[in-house]
Short mmCIF file of C-alpha atoms in Angstrom, two decimals:
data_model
loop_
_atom_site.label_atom_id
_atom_site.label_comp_id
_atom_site.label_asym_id
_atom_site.label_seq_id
_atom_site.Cartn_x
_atom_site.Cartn_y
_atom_site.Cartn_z
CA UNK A 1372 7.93 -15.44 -12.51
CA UNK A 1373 10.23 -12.17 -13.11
CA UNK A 1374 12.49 -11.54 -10.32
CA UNK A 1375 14.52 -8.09 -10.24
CA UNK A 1376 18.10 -7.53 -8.55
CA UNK A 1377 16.89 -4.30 -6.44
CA UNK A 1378 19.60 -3.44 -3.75
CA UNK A 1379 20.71 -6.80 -3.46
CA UNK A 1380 17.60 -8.32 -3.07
CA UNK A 1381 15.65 -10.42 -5.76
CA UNK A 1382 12.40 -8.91 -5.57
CA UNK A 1383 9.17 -10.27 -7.65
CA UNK A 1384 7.99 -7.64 -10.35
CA UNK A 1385 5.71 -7.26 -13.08
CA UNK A 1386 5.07 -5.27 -16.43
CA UNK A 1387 2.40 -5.36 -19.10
CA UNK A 1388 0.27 -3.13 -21.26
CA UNK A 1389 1.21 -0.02 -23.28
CA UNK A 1390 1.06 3.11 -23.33
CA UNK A 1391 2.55 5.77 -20.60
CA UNK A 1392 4.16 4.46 -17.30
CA UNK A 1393 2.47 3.37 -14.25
CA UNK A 1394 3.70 2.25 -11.23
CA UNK A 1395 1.64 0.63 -8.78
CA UNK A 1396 2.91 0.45 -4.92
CA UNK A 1397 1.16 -1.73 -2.66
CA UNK A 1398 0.52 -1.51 0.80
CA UNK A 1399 1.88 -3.30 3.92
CA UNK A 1400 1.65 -6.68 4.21
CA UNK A 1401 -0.08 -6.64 0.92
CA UNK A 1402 0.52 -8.55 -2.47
CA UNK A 1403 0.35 -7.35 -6.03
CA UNK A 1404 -3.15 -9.42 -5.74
CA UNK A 1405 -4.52 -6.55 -3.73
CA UNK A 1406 -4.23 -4.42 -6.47
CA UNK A 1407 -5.06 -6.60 -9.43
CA UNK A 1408 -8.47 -5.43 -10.52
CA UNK A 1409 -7.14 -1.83 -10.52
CA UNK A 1410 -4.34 -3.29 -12.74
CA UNK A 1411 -5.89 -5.06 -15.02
CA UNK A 1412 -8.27 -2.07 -15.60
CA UNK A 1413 -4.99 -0.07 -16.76
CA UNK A 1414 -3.33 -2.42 -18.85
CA UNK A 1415 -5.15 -1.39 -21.86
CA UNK A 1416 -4.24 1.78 -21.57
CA UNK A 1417 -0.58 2.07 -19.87
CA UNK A 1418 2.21 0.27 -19.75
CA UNK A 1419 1.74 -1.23 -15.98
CA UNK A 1420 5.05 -1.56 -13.81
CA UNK A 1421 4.38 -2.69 -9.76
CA UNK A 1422 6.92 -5.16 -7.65
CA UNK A 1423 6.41 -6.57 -4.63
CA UNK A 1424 8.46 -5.03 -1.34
CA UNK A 1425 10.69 -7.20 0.95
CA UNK A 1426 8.46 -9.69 3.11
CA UNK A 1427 5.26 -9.36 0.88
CA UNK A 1428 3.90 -11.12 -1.62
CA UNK A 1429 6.62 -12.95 -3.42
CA UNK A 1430 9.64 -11.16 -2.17
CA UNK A 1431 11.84 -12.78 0.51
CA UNK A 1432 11.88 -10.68 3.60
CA UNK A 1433 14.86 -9.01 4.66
CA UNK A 1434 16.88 -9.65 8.62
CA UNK A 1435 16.04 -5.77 9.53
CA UNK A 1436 13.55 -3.91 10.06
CA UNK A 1437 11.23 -1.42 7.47
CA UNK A 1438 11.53 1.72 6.96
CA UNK A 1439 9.34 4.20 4.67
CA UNK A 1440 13.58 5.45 3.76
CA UNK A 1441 14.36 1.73 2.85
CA UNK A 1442 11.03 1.43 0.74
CA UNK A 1443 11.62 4.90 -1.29
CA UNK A 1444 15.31 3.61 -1.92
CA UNK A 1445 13.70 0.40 -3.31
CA UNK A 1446 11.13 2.45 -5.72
CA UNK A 1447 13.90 4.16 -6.99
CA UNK A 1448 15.73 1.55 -7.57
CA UNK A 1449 13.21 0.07 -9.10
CA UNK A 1450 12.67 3.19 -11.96
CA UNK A 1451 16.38 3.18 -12.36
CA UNK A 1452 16.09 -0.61 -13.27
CA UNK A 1453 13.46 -0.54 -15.90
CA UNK A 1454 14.95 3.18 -16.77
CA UNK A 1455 12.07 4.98 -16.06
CA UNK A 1456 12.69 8.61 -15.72
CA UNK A 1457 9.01 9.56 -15.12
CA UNK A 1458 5.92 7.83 -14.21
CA UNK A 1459 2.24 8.46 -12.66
CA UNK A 1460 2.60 6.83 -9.39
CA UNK A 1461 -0.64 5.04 -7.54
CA UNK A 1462 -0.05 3.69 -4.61
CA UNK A 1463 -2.52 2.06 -1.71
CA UNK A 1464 -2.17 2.54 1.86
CA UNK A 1465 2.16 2.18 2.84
CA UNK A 1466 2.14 2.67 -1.06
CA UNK A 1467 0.68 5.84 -0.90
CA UNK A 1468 3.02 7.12 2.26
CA UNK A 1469 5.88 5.82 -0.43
CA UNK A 1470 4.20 7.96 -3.30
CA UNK A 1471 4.19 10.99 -0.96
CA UNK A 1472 7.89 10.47 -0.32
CA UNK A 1473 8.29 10.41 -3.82
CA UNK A 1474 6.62 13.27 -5.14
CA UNK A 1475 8.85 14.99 -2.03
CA UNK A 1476 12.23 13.87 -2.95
CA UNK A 1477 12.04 12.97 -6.35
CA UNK A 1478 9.41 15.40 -8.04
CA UNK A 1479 10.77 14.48 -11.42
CA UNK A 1480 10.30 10.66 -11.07
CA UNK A 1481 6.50 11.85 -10.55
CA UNK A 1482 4.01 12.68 -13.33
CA UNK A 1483 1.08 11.91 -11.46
CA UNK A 1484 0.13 10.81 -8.33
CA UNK A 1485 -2.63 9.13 -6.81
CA UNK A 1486 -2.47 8.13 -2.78
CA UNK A 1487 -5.17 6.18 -1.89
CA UNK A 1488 -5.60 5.89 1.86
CA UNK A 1489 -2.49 7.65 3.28
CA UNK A 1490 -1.00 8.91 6.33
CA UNK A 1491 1.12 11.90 7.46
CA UNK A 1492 1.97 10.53 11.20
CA UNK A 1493 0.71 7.17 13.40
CA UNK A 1494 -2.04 9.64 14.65
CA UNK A 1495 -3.75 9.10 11.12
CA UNK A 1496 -5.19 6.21 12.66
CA UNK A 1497 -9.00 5.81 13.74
CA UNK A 1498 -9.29 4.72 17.48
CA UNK A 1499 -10.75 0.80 16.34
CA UNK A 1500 -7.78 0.42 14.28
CA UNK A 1501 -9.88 -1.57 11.72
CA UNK A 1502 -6.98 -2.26 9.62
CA UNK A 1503 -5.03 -4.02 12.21
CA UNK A 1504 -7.61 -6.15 13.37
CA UNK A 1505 -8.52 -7.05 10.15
CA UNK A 1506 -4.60 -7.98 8.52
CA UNK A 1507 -4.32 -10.21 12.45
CA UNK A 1508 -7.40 -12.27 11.40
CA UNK A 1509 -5.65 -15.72 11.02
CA UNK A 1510 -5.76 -17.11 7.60
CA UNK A 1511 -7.27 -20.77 9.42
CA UNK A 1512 -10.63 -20.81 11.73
CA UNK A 1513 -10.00 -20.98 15.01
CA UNK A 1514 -11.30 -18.77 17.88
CA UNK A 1515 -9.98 -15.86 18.79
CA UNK A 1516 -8.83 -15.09 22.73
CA UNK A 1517 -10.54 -11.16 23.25
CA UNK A 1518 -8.41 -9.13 25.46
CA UNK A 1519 -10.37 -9.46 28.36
CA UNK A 1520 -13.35 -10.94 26.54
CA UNK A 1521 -16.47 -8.44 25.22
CA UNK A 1522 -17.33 -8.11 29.52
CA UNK A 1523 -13.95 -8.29 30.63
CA UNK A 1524 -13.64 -12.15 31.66
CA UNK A 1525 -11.51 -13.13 29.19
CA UNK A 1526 -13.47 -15.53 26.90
CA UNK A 1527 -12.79 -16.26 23.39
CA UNK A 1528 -15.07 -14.78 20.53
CA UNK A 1529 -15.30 -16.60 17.29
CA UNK A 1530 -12.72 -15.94 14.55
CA UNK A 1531 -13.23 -13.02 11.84
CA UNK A 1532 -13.81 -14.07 8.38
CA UNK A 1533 -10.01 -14.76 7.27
CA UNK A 1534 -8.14 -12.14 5.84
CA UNK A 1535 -7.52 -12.32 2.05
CA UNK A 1536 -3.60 -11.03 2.43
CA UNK A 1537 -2.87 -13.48 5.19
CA UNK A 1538 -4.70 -15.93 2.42
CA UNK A 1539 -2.16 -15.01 -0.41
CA UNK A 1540 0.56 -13.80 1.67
CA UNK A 1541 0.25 -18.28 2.94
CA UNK A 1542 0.10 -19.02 -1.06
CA UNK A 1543 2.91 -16.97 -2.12
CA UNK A 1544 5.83 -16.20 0.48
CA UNK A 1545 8.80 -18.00 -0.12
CA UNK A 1546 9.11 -17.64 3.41
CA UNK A 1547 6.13 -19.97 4.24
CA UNK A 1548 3.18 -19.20 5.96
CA UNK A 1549 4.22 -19.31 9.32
CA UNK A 1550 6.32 -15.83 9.10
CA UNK A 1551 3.33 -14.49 8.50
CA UNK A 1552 3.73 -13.08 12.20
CA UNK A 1553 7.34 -11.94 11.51
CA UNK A 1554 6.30 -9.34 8.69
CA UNK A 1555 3.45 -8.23 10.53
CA UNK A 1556 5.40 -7.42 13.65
CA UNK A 1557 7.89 -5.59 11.62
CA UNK A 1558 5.12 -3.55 10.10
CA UNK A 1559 3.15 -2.65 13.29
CA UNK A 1560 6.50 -1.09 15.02
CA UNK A 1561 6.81 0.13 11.54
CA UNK A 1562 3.08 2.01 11.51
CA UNK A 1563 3.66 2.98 15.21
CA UNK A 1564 6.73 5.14 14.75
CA UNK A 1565 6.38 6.39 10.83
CA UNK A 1566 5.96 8.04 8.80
CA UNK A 1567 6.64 11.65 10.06
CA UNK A 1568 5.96 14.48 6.93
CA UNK A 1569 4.80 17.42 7.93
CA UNK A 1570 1.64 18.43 6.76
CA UNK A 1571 3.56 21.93 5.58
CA UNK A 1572 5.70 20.22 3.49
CA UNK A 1573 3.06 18.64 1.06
CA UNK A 1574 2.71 22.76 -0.44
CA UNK A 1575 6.16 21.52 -2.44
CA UNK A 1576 4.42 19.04 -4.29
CA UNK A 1577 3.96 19.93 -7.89
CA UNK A 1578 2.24 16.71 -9.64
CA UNK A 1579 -0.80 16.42 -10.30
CA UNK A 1580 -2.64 14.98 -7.10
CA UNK A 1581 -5.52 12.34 -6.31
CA UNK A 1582 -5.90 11.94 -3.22
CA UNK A 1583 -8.60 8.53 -2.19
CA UNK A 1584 -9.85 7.02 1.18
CA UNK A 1585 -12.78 5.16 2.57
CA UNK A 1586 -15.57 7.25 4.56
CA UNK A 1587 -15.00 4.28 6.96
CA UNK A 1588 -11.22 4.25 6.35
CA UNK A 1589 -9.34 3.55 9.37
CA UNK A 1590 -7.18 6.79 8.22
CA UNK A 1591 -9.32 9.70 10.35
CA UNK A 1592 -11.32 11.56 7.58
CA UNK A 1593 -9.84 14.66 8.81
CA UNK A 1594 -6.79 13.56 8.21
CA UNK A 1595 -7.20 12.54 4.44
CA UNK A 1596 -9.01 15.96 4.33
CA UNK A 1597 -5.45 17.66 5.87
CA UNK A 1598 -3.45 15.74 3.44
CA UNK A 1599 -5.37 16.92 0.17
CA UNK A 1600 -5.74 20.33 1.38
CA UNK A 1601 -1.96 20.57 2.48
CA UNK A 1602 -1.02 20.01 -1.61
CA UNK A 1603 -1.64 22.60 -4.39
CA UNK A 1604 -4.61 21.74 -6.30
CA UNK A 1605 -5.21 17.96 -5.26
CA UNK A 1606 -8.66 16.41 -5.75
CA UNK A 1607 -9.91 14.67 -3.24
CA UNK A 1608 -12.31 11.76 -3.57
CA UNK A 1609 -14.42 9.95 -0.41
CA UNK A 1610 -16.13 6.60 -1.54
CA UNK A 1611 -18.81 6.29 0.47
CA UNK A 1612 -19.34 3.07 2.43
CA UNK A 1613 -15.63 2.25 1.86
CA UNK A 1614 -13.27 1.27 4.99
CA UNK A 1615 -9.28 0.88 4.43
CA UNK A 1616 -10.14 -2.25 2.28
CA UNK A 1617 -11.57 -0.21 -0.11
CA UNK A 1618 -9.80 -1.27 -3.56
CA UNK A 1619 -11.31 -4.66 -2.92
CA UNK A 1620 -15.26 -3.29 -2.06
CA UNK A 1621 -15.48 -0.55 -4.95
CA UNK A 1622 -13.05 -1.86 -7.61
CA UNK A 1623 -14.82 -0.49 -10.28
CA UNK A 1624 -15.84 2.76 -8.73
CA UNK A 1625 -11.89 3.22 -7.89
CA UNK A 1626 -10.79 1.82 -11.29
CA UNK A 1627 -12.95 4.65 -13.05
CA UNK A 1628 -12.25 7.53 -10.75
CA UNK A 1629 -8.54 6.89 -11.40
CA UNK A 1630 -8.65 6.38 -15.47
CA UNK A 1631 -10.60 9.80 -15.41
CA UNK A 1632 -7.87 11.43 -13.07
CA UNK A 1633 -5.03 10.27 -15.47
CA UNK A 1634 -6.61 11.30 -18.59
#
């Protein structure tokens, strides 16, 4: 495995195919895996660059807390590394947020971008918070206590089907599977209090824009519609039936709707 010095931190990283630059950004308290059909489906055609974040995947975590500020300083440490002066960005989910930030404050580090599932504020978020129930779900069966039960009294409901990042994020951490619950703690105070971007300031984006979400995405379809319509000639594209887990439901769809944006 390739490990990169990236602000002092040795942080897992890969690179194949050939072709013009991608870099792939994950999203919180996801792996590389979550984006590995998308990958693969590039590598024939670009030259693939993604690493993993402090706390996911591979990656040790770090004593503080995240920040969307600490994550951009990473992904541009990260070009500088590999000296990359320009690449089309896709990133998923806190990827995407990250991707955002980029095309912001770095609009020459961007040739592309495509933001799959973003967010502008913690108001993005639907009301059932899908997403959060769904990255809880413990990796092992066991039943879940209900906050007052389904009538109030309390009683526990059976377990989810287990989450597929708390499945590799127990394979992979160096940190071991039981700081699972450290990372994800970190993140929620994390989604709860960032990112803050004006919807205004998205008009001072000059890349090319994609902008992707789930018509079941636990990002507010208005919101997704606010983003694309805040940035000079983005395209916007709604997969029907998808919810925030949508790169692992429509791979292909996704895969192909991104190939054709880049070309």
């Amino acid at each position: 495995m390739t490990y990169l010095q990236i602000n002092g931190m040795d942080l897992y990283a890969e690179v194949a195919g050939d072709g013009a630059p991608v870099l792939l950004l994950h999203g919180g308290f996801c792996s590389l895996e979550a984006m590995r059909e998308l990958s693969d489906s590039l590598v024939p055609h670009y030259r693939v660059h993604a690493f993993e974040r402090p706390g996911h995947g591979r990656s040790a975590d770090i004593d503080g807390e995240y920040s969307y500020a600490r994550g951009l300083a990473d992904t541009i440490a990260y070009l500088d590394s590999q000296n990359l002066e320009a690449v089309h960005v896709i990133g998923y989910s806190d990827g995407a947020i990250l991707g955002l930030l980029l095309a912001l404050e770095h609009p020459g580090r961007v040739r592309s971008l495509t933001a799959i599932s973003a967010n502008l504020d913690p108001s993005a978020f639907s009301t059932d918070e899908e997403h959060q129930s769904l990255v809880l779900t413990p990796a092992r069966q066991s039943p879940v206590h209900t906050a007052g039960g389904p009538d109030g009294d309390g009683a526990s409901a059976p377990a989810a089907k287990p989450d597929a990042e708390r499945l590799h994020y127990e394979r992979l951490s160096p940190d071991g599977p039981e700081h699972a619950d450290a990372v994800l703690n970190k993140l929620f105070r994390l989604w709860t209090t960032e990112p803050n971007i004006p919807a205004a300031d998205l008009a001072r984006i000059t890349a090319p824009v994609l902008i992707m979400a789930g018509d079941r995405d636990s990002i507010r379809p208005d919101h997704t519609l606010l983003i694309a319509a805040s940035i000079p000639g983005a395209r916007l594209c709604i997969v029907p039936g998808a919810s925030h887990g949508l790169l692992a439901e429509h791979p292909a769809l996704i895969s192909s709707v991104i190939r054709g944006f880049l070309h």
